[in-house]
mmCIF file of N, CA and C in Angstrom:
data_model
loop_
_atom_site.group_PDB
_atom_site.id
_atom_site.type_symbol
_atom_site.label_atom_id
_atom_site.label_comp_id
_atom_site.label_asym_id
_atom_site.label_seq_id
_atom_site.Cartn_x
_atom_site.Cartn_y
_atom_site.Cartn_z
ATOM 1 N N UNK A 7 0.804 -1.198 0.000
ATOM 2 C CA UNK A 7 0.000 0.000 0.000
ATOM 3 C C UNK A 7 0.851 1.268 0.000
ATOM 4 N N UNK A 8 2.012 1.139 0.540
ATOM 5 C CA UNK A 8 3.034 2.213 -0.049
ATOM 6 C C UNK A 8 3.171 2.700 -1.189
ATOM 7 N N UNK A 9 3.558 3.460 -1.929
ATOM 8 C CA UNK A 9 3.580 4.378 -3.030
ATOM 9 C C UNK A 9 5.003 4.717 -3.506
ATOM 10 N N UNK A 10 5.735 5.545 -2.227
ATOM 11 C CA UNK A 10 7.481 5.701 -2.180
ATOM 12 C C UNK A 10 7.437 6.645 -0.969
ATOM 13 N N UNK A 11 8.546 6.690 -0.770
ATOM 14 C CA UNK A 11 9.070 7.860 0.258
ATOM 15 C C UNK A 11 8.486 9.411 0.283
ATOM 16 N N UNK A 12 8.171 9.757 0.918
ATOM 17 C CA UNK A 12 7.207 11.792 0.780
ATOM 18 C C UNK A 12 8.016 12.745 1.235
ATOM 19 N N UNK A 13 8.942 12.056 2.174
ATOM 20 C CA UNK A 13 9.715 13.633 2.607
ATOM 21 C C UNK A 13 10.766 13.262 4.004
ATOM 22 N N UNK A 14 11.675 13.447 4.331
ATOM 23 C CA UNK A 14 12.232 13.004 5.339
ATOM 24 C C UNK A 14 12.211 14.766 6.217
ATOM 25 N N UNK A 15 12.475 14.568 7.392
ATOM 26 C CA UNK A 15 12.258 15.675 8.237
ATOM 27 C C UNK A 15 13.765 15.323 9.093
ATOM 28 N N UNK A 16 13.947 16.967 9.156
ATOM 29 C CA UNK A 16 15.345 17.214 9.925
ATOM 30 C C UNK A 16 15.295 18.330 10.929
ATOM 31 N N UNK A 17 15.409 18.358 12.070
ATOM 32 C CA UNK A 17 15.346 19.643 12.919
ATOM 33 C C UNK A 17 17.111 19.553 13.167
ATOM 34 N N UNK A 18 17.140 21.377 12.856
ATOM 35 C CA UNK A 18 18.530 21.603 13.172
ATOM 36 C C UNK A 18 18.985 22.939 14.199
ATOM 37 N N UNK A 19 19.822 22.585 14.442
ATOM 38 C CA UNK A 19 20.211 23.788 16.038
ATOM 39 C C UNK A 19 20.339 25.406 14.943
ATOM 40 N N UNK A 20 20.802 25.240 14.132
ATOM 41 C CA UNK A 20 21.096 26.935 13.471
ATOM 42 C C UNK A 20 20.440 26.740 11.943
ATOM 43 N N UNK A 21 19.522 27.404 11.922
ATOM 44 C CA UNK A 21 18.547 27.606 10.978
ATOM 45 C C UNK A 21 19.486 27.885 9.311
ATOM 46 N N UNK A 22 20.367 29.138 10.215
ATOM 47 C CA UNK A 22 20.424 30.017 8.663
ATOM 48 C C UNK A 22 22.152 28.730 7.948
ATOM 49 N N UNK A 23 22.537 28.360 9.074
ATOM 50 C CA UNK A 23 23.859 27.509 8.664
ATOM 51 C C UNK A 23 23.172 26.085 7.943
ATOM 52 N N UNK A 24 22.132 26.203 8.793
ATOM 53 C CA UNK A 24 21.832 24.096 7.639
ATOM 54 C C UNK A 24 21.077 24.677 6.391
ATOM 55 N N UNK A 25 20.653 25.938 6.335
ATOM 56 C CA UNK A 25 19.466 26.008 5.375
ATOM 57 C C UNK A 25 20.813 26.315 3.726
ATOM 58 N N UNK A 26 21.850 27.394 4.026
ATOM 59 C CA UNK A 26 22.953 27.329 3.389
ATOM 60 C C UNK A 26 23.981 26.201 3.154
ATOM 61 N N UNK A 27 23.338 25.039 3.859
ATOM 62 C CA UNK A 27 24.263 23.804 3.654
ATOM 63 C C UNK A 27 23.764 23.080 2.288
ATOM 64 N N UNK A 28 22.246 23.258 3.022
ATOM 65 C CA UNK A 28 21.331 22.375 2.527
ATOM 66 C C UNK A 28 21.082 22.634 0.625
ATOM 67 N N UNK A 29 21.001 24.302 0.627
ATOM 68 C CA UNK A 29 20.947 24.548 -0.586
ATOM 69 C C UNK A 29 22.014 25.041 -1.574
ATOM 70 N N UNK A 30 23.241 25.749 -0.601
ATOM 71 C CA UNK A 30 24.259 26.255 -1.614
ATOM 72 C C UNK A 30 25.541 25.054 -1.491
ATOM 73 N N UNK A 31 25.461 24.459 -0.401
ATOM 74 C CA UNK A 31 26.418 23.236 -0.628
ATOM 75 C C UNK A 31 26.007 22.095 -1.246
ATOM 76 N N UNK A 32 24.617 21.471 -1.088
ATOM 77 C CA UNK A 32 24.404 20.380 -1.748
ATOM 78 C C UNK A 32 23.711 20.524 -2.787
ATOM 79 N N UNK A 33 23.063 21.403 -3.041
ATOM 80 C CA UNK A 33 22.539 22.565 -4.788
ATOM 81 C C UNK A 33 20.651 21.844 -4.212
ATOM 82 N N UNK A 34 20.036 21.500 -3.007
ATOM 83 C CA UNK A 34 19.051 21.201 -3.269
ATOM 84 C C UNK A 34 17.987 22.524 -3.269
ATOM 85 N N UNK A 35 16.877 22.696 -3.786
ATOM 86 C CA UNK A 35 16.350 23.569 -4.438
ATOM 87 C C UNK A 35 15.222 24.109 -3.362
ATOM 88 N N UNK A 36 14.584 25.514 -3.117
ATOM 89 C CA UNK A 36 13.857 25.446 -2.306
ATOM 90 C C UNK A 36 12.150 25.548 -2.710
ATOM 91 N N UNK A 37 11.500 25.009 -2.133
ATOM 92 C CA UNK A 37 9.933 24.722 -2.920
ATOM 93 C C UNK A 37 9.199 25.933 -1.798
ATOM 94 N N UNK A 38 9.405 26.026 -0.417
ATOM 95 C CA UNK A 38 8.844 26.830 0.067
ATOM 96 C C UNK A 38 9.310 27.121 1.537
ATOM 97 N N UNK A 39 9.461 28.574 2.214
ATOM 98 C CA UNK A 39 9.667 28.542 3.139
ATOM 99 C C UNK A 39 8.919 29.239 4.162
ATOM 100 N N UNK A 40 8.802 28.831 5.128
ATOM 101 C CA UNK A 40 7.640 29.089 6.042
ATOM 102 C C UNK A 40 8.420 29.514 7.757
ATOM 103 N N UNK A 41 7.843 30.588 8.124
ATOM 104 C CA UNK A 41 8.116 31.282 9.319
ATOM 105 C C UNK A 41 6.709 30.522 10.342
ATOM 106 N N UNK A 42 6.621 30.341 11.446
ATOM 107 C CA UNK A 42 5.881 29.745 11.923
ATOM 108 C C UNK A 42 5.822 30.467 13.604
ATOM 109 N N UNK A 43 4.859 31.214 13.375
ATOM 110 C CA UNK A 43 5.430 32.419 14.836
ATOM 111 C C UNK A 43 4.280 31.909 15.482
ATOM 112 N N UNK A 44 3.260 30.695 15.799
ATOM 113 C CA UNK A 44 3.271 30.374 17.416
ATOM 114 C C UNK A 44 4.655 29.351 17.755
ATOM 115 N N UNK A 45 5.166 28.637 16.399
ATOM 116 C CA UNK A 45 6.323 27.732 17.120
ATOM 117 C C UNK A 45 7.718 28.242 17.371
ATOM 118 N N UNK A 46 7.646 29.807 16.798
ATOM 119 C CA UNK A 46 8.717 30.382 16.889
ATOM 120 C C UNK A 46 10.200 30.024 16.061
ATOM 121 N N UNK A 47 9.469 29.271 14.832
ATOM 122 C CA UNK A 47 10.270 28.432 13.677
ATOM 123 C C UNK A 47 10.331 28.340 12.504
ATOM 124 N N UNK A 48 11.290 28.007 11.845
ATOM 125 C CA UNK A 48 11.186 27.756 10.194
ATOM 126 C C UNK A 48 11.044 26.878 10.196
ATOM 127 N N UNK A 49 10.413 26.264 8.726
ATOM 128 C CA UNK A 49 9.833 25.033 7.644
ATOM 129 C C UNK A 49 10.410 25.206 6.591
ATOM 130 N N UNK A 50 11.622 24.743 5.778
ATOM 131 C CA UNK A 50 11.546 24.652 4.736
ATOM 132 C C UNK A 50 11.857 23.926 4.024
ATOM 133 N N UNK A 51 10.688 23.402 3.025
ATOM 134 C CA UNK A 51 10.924 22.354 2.224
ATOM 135 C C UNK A 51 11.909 22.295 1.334
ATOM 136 N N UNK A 52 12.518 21.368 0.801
ATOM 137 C CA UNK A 52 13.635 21.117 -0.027
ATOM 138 C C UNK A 52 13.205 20.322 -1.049
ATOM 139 N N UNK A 53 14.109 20.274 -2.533
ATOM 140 C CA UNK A 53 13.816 19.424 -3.753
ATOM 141 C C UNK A 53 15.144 19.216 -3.727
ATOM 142 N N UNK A 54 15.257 17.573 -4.469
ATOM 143 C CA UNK A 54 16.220 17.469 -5.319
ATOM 144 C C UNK A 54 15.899 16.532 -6.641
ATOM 145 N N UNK A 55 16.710 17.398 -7.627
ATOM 146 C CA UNK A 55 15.828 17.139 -8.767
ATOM 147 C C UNK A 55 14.273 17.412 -9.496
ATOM 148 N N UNK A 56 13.875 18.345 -8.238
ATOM 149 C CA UNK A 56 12.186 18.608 -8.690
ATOM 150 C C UNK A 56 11.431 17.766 -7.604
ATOM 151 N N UNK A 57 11.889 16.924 -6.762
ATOM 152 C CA UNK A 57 11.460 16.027 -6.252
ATOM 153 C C UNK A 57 11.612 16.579 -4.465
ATOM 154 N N UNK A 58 10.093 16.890 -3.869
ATOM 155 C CA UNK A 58 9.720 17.098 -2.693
ATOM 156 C C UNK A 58 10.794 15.977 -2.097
ATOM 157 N N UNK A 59 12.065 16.412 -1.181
ATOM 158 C CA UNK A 59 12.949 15.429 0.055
ATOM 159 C C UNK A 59 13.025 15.781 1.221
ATOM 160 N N UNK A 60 13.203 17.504 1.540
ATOM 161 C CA UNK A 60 13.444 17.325 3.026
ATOM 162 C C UNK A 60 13.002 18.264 3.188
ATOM 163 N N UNK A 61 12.564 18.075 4.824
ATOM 164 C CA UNK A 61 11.729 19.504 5.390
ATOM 165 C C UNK A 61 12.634 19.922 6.661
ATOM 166 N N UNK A 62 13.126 20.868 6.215
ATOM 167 C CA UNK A 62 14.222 21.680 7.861
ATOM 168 C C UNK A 62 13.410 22.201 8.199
ATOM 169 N N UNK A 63 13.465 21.986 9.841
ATOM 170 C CA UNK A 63 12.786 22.343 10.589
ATOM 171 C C UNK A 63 13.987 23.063 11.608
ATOM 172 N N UNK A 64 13.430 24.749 11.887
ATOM 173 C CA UNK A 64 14.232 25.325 13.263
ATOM 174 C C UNK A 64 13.146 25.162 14.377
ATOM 175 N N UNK A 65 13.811 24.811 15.750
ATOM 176 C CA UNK A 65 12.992 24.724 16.611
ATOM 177 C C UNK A 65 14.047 25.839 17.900
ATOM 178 N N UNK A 66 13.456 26.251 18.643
ATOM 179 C CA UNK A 66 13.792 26.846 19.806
ATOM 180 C C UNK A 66 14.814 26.224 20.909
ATOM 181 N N UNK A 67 16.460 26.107 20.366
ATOM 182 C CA UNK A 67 16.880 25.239 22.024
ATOM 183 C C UNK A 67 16.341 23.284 21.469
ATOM 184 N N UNK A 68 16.431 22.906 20.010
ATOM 185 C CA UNK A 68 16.420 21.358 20.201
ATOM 186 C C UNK A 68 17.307 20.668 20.949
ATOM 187 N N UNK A 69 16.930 19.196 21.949
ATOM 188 C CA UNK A 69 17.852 18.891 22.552
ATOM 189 C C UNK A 69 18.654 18.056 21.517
ATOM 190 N N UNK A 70 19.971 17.700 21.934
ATOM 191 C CA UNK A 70 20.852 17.245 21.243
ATOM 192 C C UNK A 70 20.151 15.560 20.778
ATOM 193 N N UNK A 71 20.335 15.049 20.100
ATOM 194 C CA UNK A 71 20.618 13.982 19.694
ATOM 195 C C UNK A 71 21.548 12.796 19.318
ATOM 196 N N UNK A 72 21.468 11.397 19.836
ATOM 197 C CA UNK A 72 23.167 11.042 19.571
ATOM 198 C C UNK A 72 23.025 10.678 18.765
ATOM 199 N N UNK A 73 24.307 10.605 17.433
ATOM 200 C CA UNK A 73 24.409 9.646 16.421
ATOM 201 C C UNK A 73 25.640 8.580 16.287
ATOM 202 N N UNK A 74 26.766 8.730 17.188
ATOM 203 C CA UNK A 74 27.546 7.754 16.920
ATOM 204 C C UNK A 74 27.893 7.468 18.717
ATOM 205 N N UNK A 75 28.322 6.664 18.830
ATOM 206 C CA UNK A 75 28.474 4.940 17.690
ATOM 207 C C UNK A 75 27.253 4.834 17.791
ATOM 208 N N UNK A 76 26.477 4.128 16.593
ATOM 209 C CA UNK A 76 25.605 3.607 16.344
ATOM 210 C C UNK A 76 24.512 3.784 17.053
ATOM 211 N N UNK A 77 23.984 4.898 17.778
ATOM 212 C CA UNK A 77 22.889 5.367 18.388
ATOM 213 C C UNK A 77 21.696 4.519 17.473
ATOM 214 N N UNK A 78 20.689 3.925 18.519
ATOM 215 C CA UNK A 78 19.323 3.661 17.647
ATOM 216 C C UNK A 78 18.511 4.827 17.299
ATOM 217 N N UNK A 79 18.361 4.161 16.164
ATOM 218 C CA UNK A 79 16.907 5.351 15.240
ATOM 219 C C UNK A 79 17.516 5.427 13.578
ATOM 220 N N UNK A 80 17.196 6.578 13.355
ATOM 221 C CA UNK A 80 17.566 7.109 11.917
ATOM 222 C C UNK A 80 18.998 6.904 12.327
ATOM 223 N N UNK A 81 20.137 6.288 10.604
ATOM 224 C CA UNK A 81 21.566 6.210 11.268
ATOM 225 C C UNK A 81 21.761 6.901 10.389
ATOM 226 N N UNK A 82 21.291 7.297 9.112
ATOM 227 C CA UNK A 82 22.095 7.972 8.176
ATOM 228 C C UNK A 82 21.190 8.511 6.931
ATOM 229 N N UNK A 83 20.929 9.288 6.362
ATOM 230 C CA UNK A 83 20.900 9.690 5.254
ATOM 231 C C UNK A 83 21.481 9.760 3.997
ATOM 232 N N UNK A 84 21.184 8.879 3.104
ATOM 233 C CA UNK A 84 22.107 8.951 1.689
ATOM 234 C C UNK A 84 21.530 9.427 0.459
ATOM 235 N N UNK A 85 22.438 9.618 -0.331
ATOM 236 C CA UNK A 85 22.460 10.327 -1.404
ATOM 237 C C UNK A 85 23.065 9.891 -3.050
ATOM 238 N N UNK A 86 22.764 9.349 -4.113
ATOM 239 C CA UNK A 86 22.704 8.638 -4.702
ATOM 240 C C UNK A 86 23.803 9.745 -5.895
ATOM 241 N N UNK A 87 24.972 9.880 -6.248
ATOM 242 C CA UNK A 87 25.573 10.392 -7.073
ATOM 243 C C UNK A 87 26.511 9.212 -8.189
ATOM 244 N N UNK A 88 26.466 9.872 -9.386
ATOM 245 C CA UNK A 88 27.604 9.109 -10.210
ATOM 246 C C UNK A 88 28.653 9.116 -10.520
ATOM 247 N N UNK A 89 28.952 10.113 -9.702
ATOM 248 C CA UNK A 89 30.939 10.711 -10.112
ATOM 249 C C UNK A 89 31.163 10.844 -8.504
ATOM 250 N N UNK A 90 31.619 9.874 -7.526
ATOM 251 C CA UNK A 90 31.715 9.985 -5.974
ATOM 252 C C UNK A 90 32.793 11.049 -5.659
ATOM 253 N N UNK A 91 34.047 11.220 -6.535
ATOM 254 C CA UNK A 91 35.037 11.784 -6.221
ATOM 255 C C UNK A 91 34.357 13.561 -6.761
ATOM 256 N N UNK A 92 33.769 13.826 -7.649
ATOM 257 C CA UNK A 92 33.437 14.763 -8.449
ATOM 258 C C UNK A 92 32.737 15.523 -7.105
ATOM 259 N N UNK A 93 31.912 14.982 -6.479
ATOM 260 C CA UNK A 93 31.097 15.594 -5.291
ATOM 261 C C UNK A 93 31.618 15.399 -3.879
ATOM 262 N N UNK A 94 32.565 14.617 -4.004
ATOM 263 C CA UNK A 94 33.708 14.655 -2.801
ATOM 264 C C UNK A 94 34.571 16.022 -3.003
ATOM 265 N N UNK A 95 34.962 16.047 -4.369
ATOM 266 C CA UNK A 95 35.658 17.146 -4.074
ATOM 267 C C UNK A 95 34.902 18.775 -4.151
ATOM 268 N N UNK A 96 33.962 18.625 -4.304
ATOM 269 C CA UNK A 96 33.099 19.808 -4.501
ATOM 270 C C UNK A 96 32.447 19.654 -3.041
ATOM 271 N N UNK A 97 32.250 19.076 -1.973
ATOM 272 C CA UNK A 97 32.405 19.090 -0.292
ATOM 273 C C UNK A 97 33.594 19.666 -0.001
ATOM 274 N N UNK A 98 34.555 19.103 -0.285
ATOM 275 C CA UNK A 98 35.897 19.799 0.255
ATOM 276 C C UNK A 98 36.069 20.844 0.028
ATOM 277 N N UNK A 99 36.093 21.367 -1.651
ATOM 278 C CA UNK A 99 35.773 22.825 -1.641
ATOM 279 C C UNK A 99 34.750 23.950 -0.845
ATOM 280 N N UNK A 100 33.901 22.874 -0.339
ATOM 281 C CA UNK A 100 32.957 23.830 0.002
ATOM 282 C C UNK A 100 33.425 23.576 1.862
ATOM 283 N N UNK A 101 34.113 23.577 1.896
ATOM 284 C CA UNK A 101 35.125 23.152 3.668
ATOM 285 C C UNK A 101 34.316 21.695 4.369
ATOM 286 N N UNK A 102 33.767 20.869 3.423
ATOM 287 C CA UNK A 102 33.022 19.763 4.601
ATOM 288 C C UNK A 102 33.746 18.688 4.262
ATOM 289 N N UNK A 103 34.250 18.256 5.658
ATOM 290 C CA UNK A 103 35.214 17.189 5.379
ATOM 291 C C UNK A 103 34.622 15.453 5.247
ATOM 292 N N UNK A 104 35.160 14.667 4.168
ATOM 293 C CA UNK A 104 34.455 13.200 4.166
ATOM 294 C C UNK A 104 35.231 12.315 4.436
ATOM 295 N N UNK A 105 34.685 11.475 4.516
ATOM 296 C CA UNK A 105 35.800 10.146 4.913
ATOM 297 C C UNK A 105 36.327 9.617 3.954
ATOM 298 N N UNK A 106 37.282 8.533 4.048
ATOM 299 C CA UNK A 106 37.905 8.105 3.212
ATOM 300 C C UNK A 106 36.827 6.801 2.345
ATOM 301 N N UNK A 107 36.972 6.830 0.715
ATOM 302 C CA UNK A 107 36.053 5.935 0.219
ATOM 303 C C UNK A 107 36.196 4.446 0.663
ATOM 304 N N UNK A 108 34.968 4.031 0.548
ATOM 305 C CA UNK A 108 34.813 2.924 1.280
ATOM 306 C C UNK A 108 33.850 1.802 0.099
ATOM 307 N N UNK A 109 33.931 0.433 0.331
ATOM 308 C CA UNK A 109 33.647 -0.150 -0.782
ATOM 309 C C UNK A 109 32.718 -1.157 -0.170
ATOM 310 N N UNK A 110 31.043 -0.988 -0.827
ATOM 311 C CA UNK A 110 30.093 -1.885 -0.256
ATOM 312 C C UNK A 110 30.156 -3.094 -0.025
ATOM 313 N N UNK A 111 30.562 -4.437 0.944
ATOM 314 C CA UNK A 111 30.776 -5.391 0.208
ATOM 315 C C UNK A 111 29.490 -6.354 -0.189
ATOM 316 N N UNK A 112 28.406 -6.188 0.081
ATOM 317 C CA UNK A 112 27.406 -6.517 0.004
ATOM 318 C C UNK A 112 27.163 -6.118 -2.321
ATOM 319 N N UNK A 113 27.552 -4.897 -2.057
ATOM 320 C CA UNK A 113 27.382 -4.561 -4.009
ATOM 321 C C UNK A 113 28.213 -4.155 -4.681
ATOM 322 N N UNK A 114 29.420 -4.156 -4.098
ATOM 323 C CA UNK A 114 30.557 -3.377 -4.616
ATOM 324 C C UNK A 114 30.662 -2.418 -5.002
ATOM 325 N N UNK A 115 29.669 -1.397 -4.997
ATOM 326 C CA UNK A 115 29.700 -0.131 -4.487
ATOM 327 C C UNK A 115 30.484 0.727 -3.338
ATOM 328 N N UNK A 116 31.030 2.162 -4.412
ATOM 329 C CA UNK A 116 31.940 2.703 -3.210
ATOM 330 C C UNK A 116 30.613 3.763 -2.711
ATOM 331 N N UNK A 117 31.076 4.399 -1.446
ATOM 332 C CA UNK A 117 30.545 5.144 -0.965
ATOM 333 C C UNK A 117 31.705 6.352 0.166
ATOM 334 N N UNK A 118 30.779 7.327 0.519
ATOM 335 C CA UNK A 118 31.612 7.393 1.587
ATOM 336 C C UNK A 118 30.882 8.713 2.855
ATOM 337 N N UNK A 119 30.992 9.086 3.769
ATOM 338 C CA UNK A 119 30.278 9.550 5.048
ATOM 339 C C UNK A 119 30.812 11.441 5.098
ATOM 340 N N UNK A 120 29.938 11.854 5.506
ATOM 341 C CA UNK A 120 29.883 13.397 5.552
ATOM 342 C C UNK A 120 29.019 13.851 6.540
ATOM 343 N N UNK A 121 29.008 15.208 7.265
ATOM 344 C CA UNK A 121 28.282 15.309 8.220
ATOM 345 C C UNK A 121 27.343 16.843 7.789
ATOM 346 N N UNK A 122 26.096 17.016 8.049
ATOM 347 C CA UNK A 122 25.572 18.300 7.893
ATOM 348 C C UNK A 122 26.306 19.014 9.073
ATOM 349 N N UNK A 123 25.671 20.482 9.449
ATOM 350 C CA UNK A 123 26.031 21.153 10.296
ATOM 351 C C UNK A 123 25.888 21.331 11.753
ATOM 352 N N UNK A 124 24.984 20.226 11.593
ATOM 353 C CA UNK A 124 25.008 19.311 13.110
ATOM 354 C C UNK A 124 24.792 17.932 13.659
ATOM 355 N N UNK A 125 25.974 17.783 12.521
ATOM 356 C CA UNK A 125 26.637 16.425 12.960
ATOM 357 C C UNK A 125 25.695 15.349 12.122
ATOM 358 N N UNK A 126 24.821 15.546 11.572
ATOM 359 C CA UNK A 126 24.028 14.406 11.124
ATOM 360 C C UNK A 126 24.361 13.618 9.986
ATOM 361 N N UNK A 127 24.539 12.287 10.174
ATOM 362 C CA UNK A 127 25.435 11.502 9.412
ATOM 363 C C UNK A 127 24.671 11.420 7.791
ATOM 364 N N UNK A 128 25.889 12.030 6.714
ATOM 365 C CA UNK A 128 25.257 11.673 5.470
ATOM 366 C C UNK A 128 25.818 10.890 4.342
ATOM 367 N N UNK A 129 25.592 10.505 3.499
ATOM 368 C CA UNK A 129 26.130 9.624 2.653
ATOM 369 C C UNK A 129 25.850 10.126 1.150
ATOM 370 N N UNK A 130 27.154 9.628 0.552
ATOM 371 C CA UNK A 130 27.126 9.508 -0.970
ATOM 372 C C UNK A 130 27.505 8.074 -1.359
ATOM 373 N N UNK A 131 26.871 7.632 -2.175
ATOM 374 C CA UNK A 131 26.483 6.534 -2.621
ATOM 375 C C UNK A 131 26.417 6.543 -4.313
ATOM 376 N N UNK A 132 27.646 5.857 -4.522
ATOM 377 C CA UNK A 132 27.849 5.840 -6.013
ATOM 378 C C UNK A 132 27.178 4.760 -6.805
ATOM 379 N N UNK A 133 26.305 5.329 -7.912
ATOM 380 C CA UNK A 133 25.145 4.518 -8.506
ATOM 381 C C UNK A 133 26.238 4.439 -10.059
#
């Protein structure tokens, strides 16, 4: 009865730093942004490719969240590119540091790990 995925949701500690991550570092596009003054917050949706993906959310003081080692819940977010080094090095240019490539052994696919601006684990994933 599923259909596909609608939107993943991200709350982040500094609004104006993930929203500039989100769109001038990773080129995703903005569909709409929303001020929300009883929650005292932004909404804004994200595209990539034309395609409704993520909704940043600012909230007031979020508490921290753990992600490593292996905290349960959401572990990672990925991202499906065809030139891994091409957008590795266009992170680095843009100062975000990645890990060293790493090779699926399950598909033999390389990949490799990056962090947004608060810490939230992301992935490129070479198709």
């Amino acid at each position: 009865m599923l259909k596909s995925q609608h939107h993943i949701a991200i709350i982040c500690s500094d609004y104006e730093a993930s929203k500039a991550f989100y769109t001038e570092v990773l080129g995703l596009s903005i569909l709409a942004e929303t001020f929300r003054e009883a929650r005292n917050s932004y909404k804004l949706d994200l595209a990539l490719n034309g395609t409704y993906l993520i909704e940043l959310f600012s909230l007031p003081n979020p508490p921290a969240r753990p992600s490593r080692p292996e905290a349960c819940g959401l572990r990672h977010l990925a991202f499906a590119v065809s030139d891994l080094e091409a957008m590795i090095a266009h992170l680095n240019e843009k100062g975000v540091t990645t890990e060293a490539i790493r090779t699926d052994d399950l598909t033999g696919k390389r990949f490799t790990f990056f962090a947004d601006p608060d810490g939230l684990p992301l992935e490129l994933y070479e198709i």
